[in-house]
């Protein structure tokens, strides 16, 4: 079986799994005051330090959460709520955010009458910073929070985060970045980026599912989503998941330490995939920024084919990949990312995402290239029903 | 399709017990089976909830869990747009025209054995398997199921021979209660799920309210067919169906004290005509263009006809006439609505009655005098 869906989830790194199992055997609530509690707390604090060090942050800025989605919601809603006034009620986002950000922002608009501005992207899926500059000239005083992902989860395009943060900085607008797809895959330095908040997720970089973190600058206030025991600077209550946190730190440290070499390896493998796929299926359209993109991302449209049909046929042939985005009931919607990039609805339904990760080898690419032409032939005859 | 040959088969899984057992039987017969649940609404929450319909989030989960237990791959196919256009819109249009549609039949004709089958064939499948209760003989003909109470050959009679050739109905030879026992034995959680009866896209089962919502409330008269006397009013002729007795809301009883029935609906003037049961008598039925599932006949032949799902069977002489079929009933039927399907069966006690043809009812009349 060729697994080419690492952007959905990637296998746990052996050392992260070891850390998880080792820690899960130990006793202790990290908030307890006795010896077992102190031992658990020590594990958490060491993990916090490792993550901070790996990402150019201070340990006190790391807030552990139960997922990337939670961290995104905490950043978007929490910072908006903390900074909202009668005259300041605008959230700025982009047209290509993951649902964890996009739907949190939409909820603020629908239920709390927040003004929402969506920054457009160009054909390569890159946010138009010129539009932001214009927006700031007019509305800078109204903005509570600006959120823009570091790298797009569908087409892999890297976003100009530093440029955006630099534009927002003179106006004192905190910038949140969903870096779930970026951490461990491209260089990420929180302090150098100028962002005020950054989301990461464990299972996208070899850590466990159900772990995430929000890196939040100490001078930026966020209203909590969860109230309770007051853990994590009273911003995120809930007993700390010590084994999850230990494994998350292990995975972040490992992924960041090997980021550069893994980037080279994956980019080569990906470029090989792209070249051979185009040879096998000449009409395939390569989406996203050909240069400035995640190393493990290859995203294509197959004109006249439905992504769902291709996915099913490849699955049957032992190749696992993804279409754009799917809703919980499993009904495919045209990708909002491709629509924002100017694709029409049919193009947006005809795409597949192949994402490579630490366990990917050339054999996986071989399997895809072998199975794809027949799948495309059949999907095309089934058409866009 | 030849017995014993391994086929690539697509199992349409509604989330109910029948389609789950059908899929399991296809696996057991040695086929390479893939399960598919059809998403028929863009907003699944709006369709029937609970364990009755076929289009809810619960049903999709039930189908997925059945596929897990059977051990086959499972996907959801989005047929919402096609379903809305071909089934829901057709349902509105037929009622608006004063006819009585059968949406399950339309769904078989346009969705399950057309859109789904076409897509399956294009994607490399050889056949579609469903949990319908009907038999397919080695001669390829469609026959009634063994279980007369569950027989669904009527709603399958709209299939073309080509569609039928690529369909499998593994449950036709088994009574429903045995299918439930089998589901239990196979560890399928849907074993005790109640049967679905209502129209899946009408969330609360209120067909009249559903139609009123879309077609609007429009006041009209209820008149006595014989005298022309206005007996009452209604707020939309689409809420009535031929032969309907209850819900007419008539204050005064008929002169003879006997119940009155809906005899005809004329959407043009929004008028509903009522009268005694004898006036519902029908002994001649004309249909639109038929689908022949057996060899097409040129001249008159004796057969049995059925006019609604699980309805009565009438002996008749059937004659191909013009574009359609003409049926002369040897025993009168009562309350036959245009828009329903007339299905022609060739009696066969041993192997199950054979579906010969079907056509949509266009017009009815009563020629021979009622025998009182």
XYZ file of C-alpha atoms in Angstrom:
757
model
C 0.000 0.000 0.000
C 1.335 3.432 -0.959
C 0.325 6.055 1.583
C 0.416 9.507 -0.009
C -1.767 11.382 2.460
C 0.724 12.628 5.044
C -0.961 16.024 5.199
C -4.016 14.272 6.645
C -1.937 12.437 9.202
C 1.566 11.022 9.234
C 2.707 7.910 11.115
C 4.089 8.503 14.594
C 7.860 8.670 14.731
C 9.263 5.674 16.633
C 10.925 7.952 19.190
C 7.647 9.835 19.754
C 5.794 6.574 20.238
C 8.486 5.414 22.689
C 8.198 8.674 24.613
C 4.416 8.295 24.692
C 4.453 4.728 26.011
C 7.208 5.461 28.543
C 5.359 8.484 29.915
C 1.956 6.822 29.870
C 3.281 4.181 32.273
C 4.236 6.850 34.806
C 1.807 8.099 37.434
C 1.006 11.708 38.162
C -1.196 14.704 37.477
C 1.030 17.586 36.471
C -0.952 19.871 38.782
C -0.461 17.696 41.873
C 1.970 18.917 44.492
C 3.478 15.603 45.556
C 6.368 13.689 44.061
C 4.401 11.967 41.292
C 2.819 15.273 40.354
C 6.164 17.044 40.292
C 7.605 14.325 38.065
C 4.719 14.707 35.635
C 5.075 18.477 35.724
C 8.779 18.175 34.995
C 8.011 16.117 31.888
C 5.569 18.799 30.722
C 7.960 21.677 31.378
C 10.828 19.946 29.628
C 8.541 19.350 26.671
C 7.543 23.017 26.700
C 11.195 24.052 26.646
C 12.048 21.696 23.794
C 9.172 22.957 21.664
C 9.989 26.584 22.423
C 13.618 26.054 21.539
C 12.798 24.265 18.307
C 10.480 27.061 17.147
C 12.209 30.240 18.298
C 9.744 30.850 21.108
C 9.966 31.254 24.877
C 8.737 28.363 27.050
C 6.134 30.617 28.664
C 4.588 31.212 25.241
C 3.699 27.558 24.671
C 0.095 26.614 25.518
C -0.725 22.945 25.102
C -4.092 22.129 23.542
C -5.973 19.013 22.491
C -5.654 19.662 18.757
C -4.686 22.120 16.071
C -8.354 22.959 15.677
C -8.586 23.930 19.332
C -5.472 26.068 19.105
C -6.881 27.828 16.017
C -10.193 28.489 17.746
C -8.436 29.734 20.858
C -6.309 32.128 18.848
C -9.051 33.468 16.611
C -11.941 33.678 19.069
C -9.840 34.219 22.196
C -7.817 37.123 20.825
C -10.856 38.630 19.105
C -12.861 38.529 22.341
C -9.958 40.005 24.330
C -9.453 42.945 21.969
C -13.034 43.597 20.890
C -14.487 47.024 21.626
C -17.441 48.988 20.229
C -15.251 50.406 17.461
C -12.978 47.418 17.012
C -14.859 44.325 15.832
C -13.203 43.208 12.603
C -11.447 39.890 11.961
C -9.186 39.656 8.932
C -8.600 36.243 7.405
C -7.792 34.754 4.013
C -9.851 32.882 1.445
C -7.813 29.693 1.820
C -7.750 28.944 5.542
C -8.363 25.473 6.932
C -11.896 25.034 8.295
C -10.527 25.212 11.843
C -9.816 28.893 11.199
C -12.342 29.691 8.475
C -15.333 28.323 10.385
C -14.246 29.920 13.665
C -14.085 33.282 11.893
C -17.399 32.685 10.130
C -18.977 31.819 13.467
C -17.840 35.147 14.927
C -19.391 36.871 11.950
C -22.657 34.934 12.056
C -23.221 34.797 15.799
C -21.377 37.765 17.219
C -21.724 40.284 14.430
C -18.000 40.554 13.876
C -17.037 42.214 10.605
C -15.071 39.770 8.521
C -12.623 40.606 5.754
C -11.234 37.812 3.613
C -7.954 38.516 1.852
C -7.881 37.113 -1.689
C -5.142 34.931 -3.149
C -3.506 34.902 -6.546
C -3.610 32.017 -9.033
C -0.825 30.244 -7.172
C -2.710 30.421 -3.899
C -0.587 33.154 -2.364
C -2.267 35.820 -0.245
C -2.361 39.260 -1.879
C -0.479 41.465 0.546
C -1.248 44.560 -1.527
C -4.902 44.123 -0.616
C -3.943 43.916 3.037
C -1.963 47.142 2.780
C -5.027 48.904 1.346
C -7.263 47.430 4.011
C -4.951 48.568 6.791
C -4.825 52.091 5.408
C -8.572 52.336 5.848
C -9.597 49.972 8.628
C -6.526 49.421 10.823
C -8.224 50.671 13.954
C -11.139 48.275 13.619
C -9.134 45.043 13.476
C -8.969 42.735 16.476
C -6.966 39.915 14.943
C -5.501 38.955 11.583
C -5.128 35.276 10.790
C -3.231 33.773 7.858
C -1.931 30.238 7.522
C 1.806 29.603 7.126
C 1.365 26.989 4.420
C -1.820 25.876 2.699
C -2.976 22.378 3.536
C -4.415 21.654 0.107
C -2.109 23.127 -2.518
C 0.938 23.590 -0.288
C 1.615 27.239 -1.149
C 3.739 29.045 1.454
C 2.351 32.367 2.645
C 4.264 35.619 3.197
C 3.796 35.581 6.975
C 6.710 37.877 7.817
C 5.532 40.410 5.271
C 2.003 40.291 6.638
C 3.210 40.584 10.234
C 5.396 43.523 9.272
C 2.408 45.287 7.693
C 0.253 44.695 10.782
C 2.928 45.521 13.344
C 2.828 49.352 13.177
C -0.911 49.204 13.911
C -0.511 46.874 16.867
C -2.673 44.191 15.235
C -1.835 40.687 16.478
C -1.231 38.180 13.678
C -2.122 34.528 14.164
C -0.742 31.906 11.840
C -1.996 28.344 11.466
C 1.350 26.593 10.971
C -0.035 23.056 11.260
C 1.310 22.066 7.831
C 4.531 24.055 8.174
C 6.176 23.103 11.467
C 8.814 20.470 10.899
C 8.477 20.754 7.117
C 9.789 24.277 6.411
C 11.824 26.600 8.656
C 9.565 28.157 11.290
C 10.895 30.744 13.734
C 8.125 32.228 15.834
C 9.995 35.277 17.120
C 11.554 36.105 13.756
C 8.211 35.760 11.934
C 6.642 38.638 13.824
C 3.507 36.589 14.489
C 1.753 36.981 17.820
C 0.262 33.494 17.810
C 1.069 30.240 16.024
C -0.780 26.923 15.860
C 0.882 23.534 15.579
C -0.545 20.026 15.607
C 1.109 16.803 16.758
C -0.119 14.295 14.225
C 1.021 16.255 11.178
C 4.683 15.896 12.133
C 5.022 12.447 13.683
C 3.450 13.100 17.073
C 0.177 11.754 18.451
C -3.300 12.757 17.294
C -5.100 14.774 19.946
C -2.123 16.975 20.723
C -1.478 20.524 19.646
C -0.172 23.813 20.899
C -0.740 27.499 20.540
C 2.392 29.596 20.791
C 1.075 32.896 22.121
C 3.158 35.972 22.841
C 2.891 36.906 26.536
C 1.694 40.437 25.796
C -1.259 39.185 23.735
C -4.389 38.427 25.715
C -6.752 35.623 24.822
C -10.094 34.850 26.432
C -10.212 31.129 27.225
C -12.525 28.702 25.428
C -12.361 26.220 28.295
C -12.766 27.173 31.938
C -11.726 24.974 34.806
C -8.585 24.254 36.746
C -6.683 27.199 35.325
C -3.876 25.233 33.679
C -1.740 26.794 30.941
C -1.698 30.397 32.201
C -5.451 30.119 32.833
C -5.897 30.202 29.072
C -6.513 26.476 28.600
C -7.951 24.568 31.529
C -7.918 20.792 31.617
C -5.603 18.184 33.101
C -2.429 18.146 31.050
C -1.986 15.146 28.759
C 1.523 14.305 29.931
C 2.294 11.401 27.569
C 0.800 13.284 24.624
C 2.833 16.363 25.441
C 6.049 14.368 25.884
C 5.493 12.643 22.536
C 4.587 15.934 20.850
C 7.849 17.517 22.044
C 9.817 14.511 20.883
C 8.222 14.735 17.439
C 8.657 18.517 17.119
C 12.293 18.364 18.212
C 13.037 15.515 15.805
C 11.178 17.029 12.864
C 12.778 20.448 13.309
C 16.273 18.992 13.801
C 15.958 17.055 10.521
C 13.866 19.624 8.715
C 16.522 20.753 6.256
C 17.683 17.315 5.140
C 14.118 15.977 5.048
C 13.078 18.999 2.972
C 15.759 18.143 0.401
C 14.783 14.475 0.336
C 11.048 15.079 0.051
C 11.346 17.893 -2.490
C 13.405 15.618 -4.753
C 10.935 12.791 -4.356
C 8.031 15.165 -4.963
C 9.637 16.690 -8.048
C 10.158 13.185 -9.368
C 6.494 12.420 -8.700
C 5.395 15.581 -10.483
C 7.578 14.941 -13.518
C 6.551 11.307 -13.901
C 2.881 12.036 -13.252
C 2.853 14.699 -15.953
C 4.458 12.263 -18.339
C 1.887 9.593 -17.524
C -1.092 11.967 -17.576
C -0.138 14.940 -19.765
C -3.425 16.808 -19.255
C -2.974 16.951 -15.461
C -2.702 20.500 -14.129
C -0.204 21.130 -11.339
C -1.776 23.483 -8.803
C -0.192 25.858 -6.329
C 3.110 27.683 -6.343
C 5.648 25.548 -8.228
C 8.531 27.055 -6.260
C 7.422 28.303 -2.883
C 5.539 25.314 -1.502
C 5.669 22.539 1.048
C 8.270 19.934 0.053
C 5.911 16.976 0.353
C 2.924 18.466 -1.489
C 1.879 17.680 -5.051
C -1.588 18.863 -5.988
C -3.187 18.241 -9.376
C -6.419 18.780 -11.239
C -7.473 16.097 -13.710
C -9.809 17.782 -16.191
C -13.015 15.842 -16.795
C -12.486 13.548 -13.815
C -14.154 13.675 -10.461
C -11.661 13.659 -7.601
C -13.848 11.266 -5.630
C -13.882 8.708 -8.416
C -10.108 8.918 -8.823
C -9.624 8.523 -5.111
C -11.775 5.382 -5.046
C -10.009 3.829 -8.024
C -6.547 4.582 -6.608
C -7.643 3.244 -3.227
C -8.676 -0.011 -4.887
C -5.232 -0.090 -6.531
C -3.537 0.368 -3.161
C -2.686 4.063 -3.443
C -4.058 6.353 -0.735
C -4.425 10.072 -1.352
C -6.961 12.857 -0.761
C -9.341 15.113 -2.627
C -9.624 18.699 -1.458
C -11.762 18.984 1.580
C -14.604 16.755 2.701
C -17.416 17.501 5.100
C -18.244 15.215 7.975
C -20.996 13.335 6.145
C -18.483 12.598 3.423
C -20.184 14.630 0.754
C -17.534 16.237 -1.401
C -17.700 19.983 -1.780
C -15.668 21.814 -4.377
C -12.449 22.965 -2.733
C -12.771 26.531 -1.438
C -9.030 26.894 -1.896
C -9.135 26.128 -5.617
C -12.221 28.318 -6.040
C -10.338 31.166 -4.359
C -7.451 30.567 -6.767
C -9.837 31.166 -9.655
C -10.752 27.600 -10.612
C -14.318 26.902 -11.715
C -16.472 24.466 -9.763
C -15.700 21.518 -12.060
C -11.951 22.066 -11.810
C -12.320 22.388 -8.063
C -13.985 18.973 -7.920
C -11.448 17.288 -10.156
C -8.411 17.559 -7.950
C -6.266 15.199 -5.929
C -3.658 15.913 -3.310
C -0.634 13.679 -2.915
C 1.381 14.416 0.201
C 4.666 12.807 1.118
C 6.159 12.407 4.592
C 8.950 10.916 6.619
C 8.042 7.317 5.752
C 7.589 7.922 2.011
C 9.920 6.132 -0.377
C 10.353 6.017 -4.119
C 8.302 2.820 -4.185
C 5.242 4.853 -3.139
C 5.735 7.206 -6.069
C 6.231 4.226 -8.392
C 2.930 2.738 -7.248
C 1.088 5.994 -7.921
C 2.583 6.481 -11.362
C 1.730 2.880 -12.248
C -1.907 3.072 -11.107
C -2.843 6.577 -12.182
C -3.284 6.371 -15.976
C -5.901 3.598 -15.770
C -7.687 5.377 -12.932
C -7.802 8.602 -14.948
C -9.073 6.768 -18.013
C -11.944 5.232 -16.054
C -12.754 8.346 -14.038
C -12.897 10.330 -17.238
C -15.392 7.959 -18.783
C -17.511 8.259 -15.625
C -17.240 12.014 -16.067
C -18.349 14.744 -13.728
C -21.665 13.183 -12.819
C -23.898 -12.786 -15.746
C -22.702 -16.313 -15.191
C -22.767 -18.043 -11.827
C -19.418 -18.632 -10.215
C -17.656 -15.841 -12.065
C -15.913 -13.290 -9.875
C -17.310 -9.882 -10.690
C -16.508 -6.384 -9.511
C -19.740 -5.439 -7.816
C -20.939 -2.160 -6.377
C -23.263 -2.606 -3.401
C -25.695 0.266 -2.918
C -26.026 0.426 0.865
C -28.874 2.457 2.291
C -28.012 1.791 5.902
C -30.858 -0.698 6.204
C -30.807 -4.399 6.874
C -31.684 -5.547 3.354
C -28.887 -3.859 1.451
C -26.395 -4.913 4.128
C -27.326 -8.585 3.811
C -27.371 -8.278 0.016
C -23.812 -6.926 0.072
C -22.698 -9.695 2.426
C -24.213 -12.322 0.138
C -22.429 -10.845 -2.869
C -19.132 -11.149 -0.988
C -19.953 -14.719 -0.074
C -20.748 -15.513 -3.708
C -17.102 -14.692 -4.388
C -17.474 -11.241 -5.892
C -15.166 -8.287 -5.326
C -17.608 -5.924 -3.582
C -17.356 -2.214 -2.840
C -20.007 -0.531 -0.690
C -21.470 2.829 -1.597
C -23.958 4.942 0.315
C -25.799 7.500 -1.761
C -25.966 10.962 -0.247
C -29.252 12.266 -1.556
C -29.419 15.561 0.307
C -26.831 18.321 0.497
C -28.058 18.810 4.010
C -28.545 15.320 5.471
C -30.038 16.671 8.698
C -33.150 17.755 6.860
C -34.065 14.268 5.747
C -35.779 11.742 7.961
C -33.982 11.112 11.188
C -34.006 7.936 13.160
C -34.104 4.472 11.760
C -36.735 4.836 9.078
C -35.433 6.659 6.054
C -32.421 6.130 3.888
C -30.796 9.518 3.729
C -29.788 10.613 7.182
C -26.417 10.912 8.859
C -27.421 7.919 11.005
C -28.169 5.865 7.912
C -24.831 6.743 6.395
C -23.133 5.645 9.599
C -25.151 2.425 9.709
C -24.127 1.657 6.134
C -20.483 2.342 6.946
C -20.590 0.083 9.990
C -22.227 -2.694 7.986
C -19.450 -2.396 5.375
C -16.869 -2.624 8.186
C -18.444 -5.823 9.484
C -18.737 -7.327 6.008
C -15.164 -6.268 5.332
C -15.560 -4.250 2.147
C -14.352 -0.764 1.178
C -16.986 1.924 1.629
C -17.561 5.319 0.056
C -20.251 7.941 -0.056
C -21.394 9.043 -3.464
C -22.943 12.456 -3.735
C -26.125 12.066 -5.780
C -27.897 14.986 -4.136
C -28.191 17.138 -7.233
C -29.381 14.328 -9.482
C -31.822 13.152 -6.823
C -33.238 16.612 -6.373
C -33.712 17.156 -10.100
C -34.962 13.722 -11.082
C -36.935 12.658 -8.034
C -37.900 15.578 -5.789
C -38.646 18.044 -8.592
C -40.507 15.327 -10.495
C -42.536 14.654 -7.346
C -43.603 18.314 -7.166
C -44.299 18.549 -10.870
C -46.445 15.424 -10.925
C -48.569 16.541 -8.004
C -48.870 20.008 -9.509
C -50.226 18.333 -12.644
C -52.847 16.453 -10.636
C -51.045 13.122 -10.843
C -49.774 10.760 -8.146
C -46.090 9.893 -8.551
C -44.159 7.053 -6.923
C -40.794 8.613 -5.960
C -39.168 5.274 -5.011
C -39.836 3.997 -8.492
C -38.493 7.194 -10.002
C -35.359 6.875 -7.826
C -34.769 3.328 -9.085
C -35.310 4.443 -12.664
C -33.203 7.626 -12.597
C -30.732 7.252 -9.734
C -29.967 3.751 -8.487
C -30.056 1.894 -11.778
C -29.191 4.819 -14.034
C -26.836 7.426 -12.573
C -25.269 5.028 -10.083
C -25.110 2.073 -12.449
C -23.691 4.207 -15.275
C -21.022 5.595 -13.010
C -20.216 2.151 -11.635
C -19.848 0.685 -15.114
C -17.615 3.548 -16.216
C -15.452 3.059 -13.147
C -14.922 -0.590 -14.024
C -17.636 -2.366 -12.055
C -19.612 -5.179 -13.661
C -22.841 -4.912 -11.689
C -24.774 -3.181 -8.945
C -26.206 -5.227 -6.090
C -29.135 -3.952 -4.019
C -31.345 -5.258 -1.242
C -34.521 -5.183 -3.305
C -36.846 -8.146 -2.965
C -37.140 -9.514 -6.476
C -35.779 -12.468 -8.339
C -33.792 -12.565 -11.525
C -33.992 -15.850 -13.330
C -31.250 -17.498 -15.347
C -33.197 -16.263 -18.364
C -32.488 -12.716 -17.125
C -36.157 -11.976 -16.504
C -37.372 -10.053 -13.475
C -39.671 -12.035 -11.185
C -41.582 -11.506 -7.997
C -39.793 -12.280 -4.735
C -40.557 -15.393 -2.748
C -41.893 -13.231 0.082
C -45.160 -11.805 -1.317
C -45.363 -9.211 1.450
C -41.971 -7.765 0.501
C -42.002 -8.216 -3.268
C -40.518 -5.117 -4.919
C -40.643 -6.195 -8.542
C -43.238 -3.448 -9.075
C -40.789 -0.611 -8.288
C -38.075 -2.327 -10.334
C -40.248 -2.795 -13.406
C -39.099 0.576 -14.783
C -35.597 -0.806 -15.371
C -34.561 -1.383 -18.952
C -33.294 -4.827 -19.946
C -29.762 -3.415 -20.103
C -30.031 -2.021 -16.579
C -31.514 -5.280 -15.352
C -28.683 -7.243 -16.937
C -26.207 -5.435 -14.675
C -28.246 -5.684 -11.486
C -28.201 -8.304 -8.749
C -30.971 -8.888 -6.199
C -29.694 -11.602 -3.902
C -32.618 -11.368 -1.465
C -35.427 -12.352 -3.835
C -35.393 -15.981 -2.742
C -35.577 -15.266 0.993
C -38.415 -14.162 3.277
C -37.762 -10.940 5.145
C -37.761 -12.504 8.596
C -35.004 -14.854 7.477
C -33.000 -11.890 6.198
C -33.202 -10.365 9.660
C -32.042 -13.606 11.260
C -29.194 -13.770 8.781
C -28.191 -10.182 9.575
C -28.125 -11.072 13.253
C -25.983 -14.142 12.563
C -23.598 -12.059 10.498
C -23.216 -9.586 13.346
C -24.824 -6.707 11.458
C -26.120 -4.128 13.913
C -28.896 -3.118 11.506
C -30.597 -6.514 11.966
C -33.380 -5.011 14.035
C -33.664 -1.696 12.293
C -37.296 -1.037 11.327
C -38.264 -1.105 7.672
C -38.538 2.205 5.885
C -41.968 3.049 4.580
C -42.253 6.775 4.165
C -40.859 9.043 1.529
C -37.254 9.638 2.547
C -37.086 13.298 1.562
C -40.127 14.361 3.524
C -38.636 14.943 6.937
C -41.733 14.691 9.115
C -43.829 12.355 6.964
C -46.257 15.181 6.237
C -46.563 14.911 2.456
C -49.386 17.405 2.262
C -47.421 20.013 4.247
C -44.327 19.333 2.129
C -46.274 19.968 -1.073
C -48.019 23.021 0.354
C -44.648 24.511 1.286
C -43.426 24.368 -2.256
C -46.569 24.586 -4.355
C -48.273 27.086 -2.097
C -51.689 27.147 -0.513
C -54.326 28.041 -3.073
C -57.954 27.901 -2.163
C -60.220 25.925 -4.464
C -63.570 24.178 -4.561
C -64.602 20.646 -3.784
C -67.557 19.858 -6.009
C -69.965 16.997 -6.464
C -69.040 15.350 -9.755
C -72.590 14.508 -10.674
C -74.493 17.646 -9.681
C -71.720 20.225 -9.888
C -72.751 21.459 -6.463
C -69.977 23.059 -4.416
C -69.588 20.986 -1.260
C -66.607 22.605 0.363
C -63.204 24.158 -0.146
C -59.562 23.149 0.123
C -56.262 25.030 0.101
C -54.457 23.235 -2.718
C -55.581 20.524 -5.141
C -52.132 18.908 -4.966
C -53.012 17.615 -1.511
C -55.449 15.118 -2.953
C -55.053 11.846 -4.680
C -57.574 9.846 -6.684
C -59.565 7.498 -4.494
C -58.864 9.467 -1.341
C -61.720 9.277 1.151
C -60.433 10.858 4.331
C -59.395 14.448 4.930
C -61.867 16.015 2.530
C -63.272 18.164 5.346
C -66.829 18.068 3.999
C -69.328 19.252 6.547
C -72.513 17.864 5.015
C -72.978 14.141 4.392
C -73.914 13.014 0.896
C -77.594 12.771 0.109
C -77.465 8.991 0.181
C -75.381 9.022 3.368
C -72.551 7.061 1.742
C -68.902 8.166 1.813
C -67.477 10.317 -0.949
C -64.154 9.869 -2.676
C -61.875 12.057 -4.761
C -62.709 11.245 -8.386
C -60.616 13.730 -10.285
C -58.277 16.646 -9.787
C -58.019 19.467 -12.281
C -55.051 21.683 -11.398
C -56.010 24.256 -14.040
C -59.015 25.481 -12.084
C -57.763 23.969 -8.801
C -60.934 21.915 -8.570
C -61.403 18.604 -6.774
C -64.372 16.481 -7.837
C -65.866 13.979 -5.425
C -68.484 11.280 -5.676
C -69.469 7.751 -4.664
C -67.153 4.766 -4.842
C -68.824 3.411 -8.000
C -67.577 6.463 -9.845
C -64.005 5.351 -9.146
C -64.568 2.216 -11.120
C -61.956 1.608 -13.806
C -61.859 -1.174 -16.374
C -59.750 0.398 -19.116
C -56.287 1.852 -18.575
C -54.012 3.539 -21.067
C -50.280 4.097 -20.437
C -47.473 6.084 -21.966
C -44.563 4.409 -23.757
C -43.867 1.044 -22.082
C -40.574 -0.506 -21.040
C -40.456 -4.139 -22.143
C -38.534 -6.413 -19.823
C -39.606 -9.526 -21.706
C -39.923 -9.884 -25.489
C -42.070 -7.122 -26.887
C -45.583 -8.233 -27.885
C -47.324 -6.940 -30.978
C -50.887 -8.087 -30.395
C -53.276 -8.561 -27.457
C -52.317 -10.981 -24.702
C -53.687 -12.154 -21.379
C -51.744 -11.098 -18.317
C -52.004 -9.778 -14.776
C -51.557 -6.131 -14.023
C -50.593 -4.342 -10.822
C -51.305 -0.655 -10.316
C -49.464 0.257 -7.138
C -46.673 -1.071 -4.950
C -48.024 -3.961 -2.872
C -51.388 -3.383 -4.528
C -53.944 -5.812 -5.851
C -53.428 -7.824 -9.027
C -56.014 -7.760 -11.838
C -56.424 -10.175 -14.731
C -56.543 -8.218 -17.969
C -56.159 -8.285 -21.697
C -53.211 -6.076 -22.599
C -52.856 -4.643 -26.084
C -49.986 -2.543 -27.420
C -51.706 0.454 -29.001
C -50.002 3.444 -30.509
C -47.119 4.469 -28.267
C -48.516 2.866 -25.154
C -50.349 -0.056 -23.672
C -54.071 -0.527 -23.358
C -55.395 -2.782 -20.604
C -58.922 -4.192 -20.452
C -59.493 -5.346 -16.905
C -61.556 -8.492 -16.359
C -62.362 -7.288 -12.860
C -62.710 -3.574 -12.166
C -60.207 -1.586 -10.132
C -61.144 1.406 -7.994
C -59.259 4.652 -7.502
C -56.533 4.429 -10.124
C -54.464 7.614 -10.335
C -52.665 8.875 -13.393
C -48.917 9.001 -12.799
C -48.786 5.599 -11.146
C -47.120 2.710 -12.908
C -49.002 -0.125 -14.555
C -46.869 -3.245 -14.393
C -47.727 -6.264 -16.527
C -46.929 -9.692 -15.106
C -46.975 -13.117 -16.680
C -48.221 -15.529 -13.997
C -45.705 -18.216 -13.021
C -46.466 -19.905 -9.732
C -43.322 -22.040 -9.784
C -40.635 -19.473 -10.486
C -42.455 -16.270 -9.545
C -44.583 -14.066 -11.778
C -42.518 -12.527 -14.535
C -42.460 -8.794 -15.223
C -43.298 -8.383 -18.898
C -43.587 -4.609 -19.208
C -44.412 -1.391 -17.402
C -45.824 1.979 -18.329
C -46.964 5.149 -16.608
C -50.744 5.481 -16.423
C -52.033 8.293 -18.614
C -55.802 7.801 -18.596
C -58.491 5.545 -17.181
C -62.133 4.923 -17.966
C -65.046 2.748 -16.974
C -66.724 1.256 -20.025
C -68.627 -1.769 -18.835
C -71.562 -1.201 -16.548
C -70.973 -1.675 -12.873
C -72.371 -4.956 -11.691
C -74.295 -4.051 -8.611
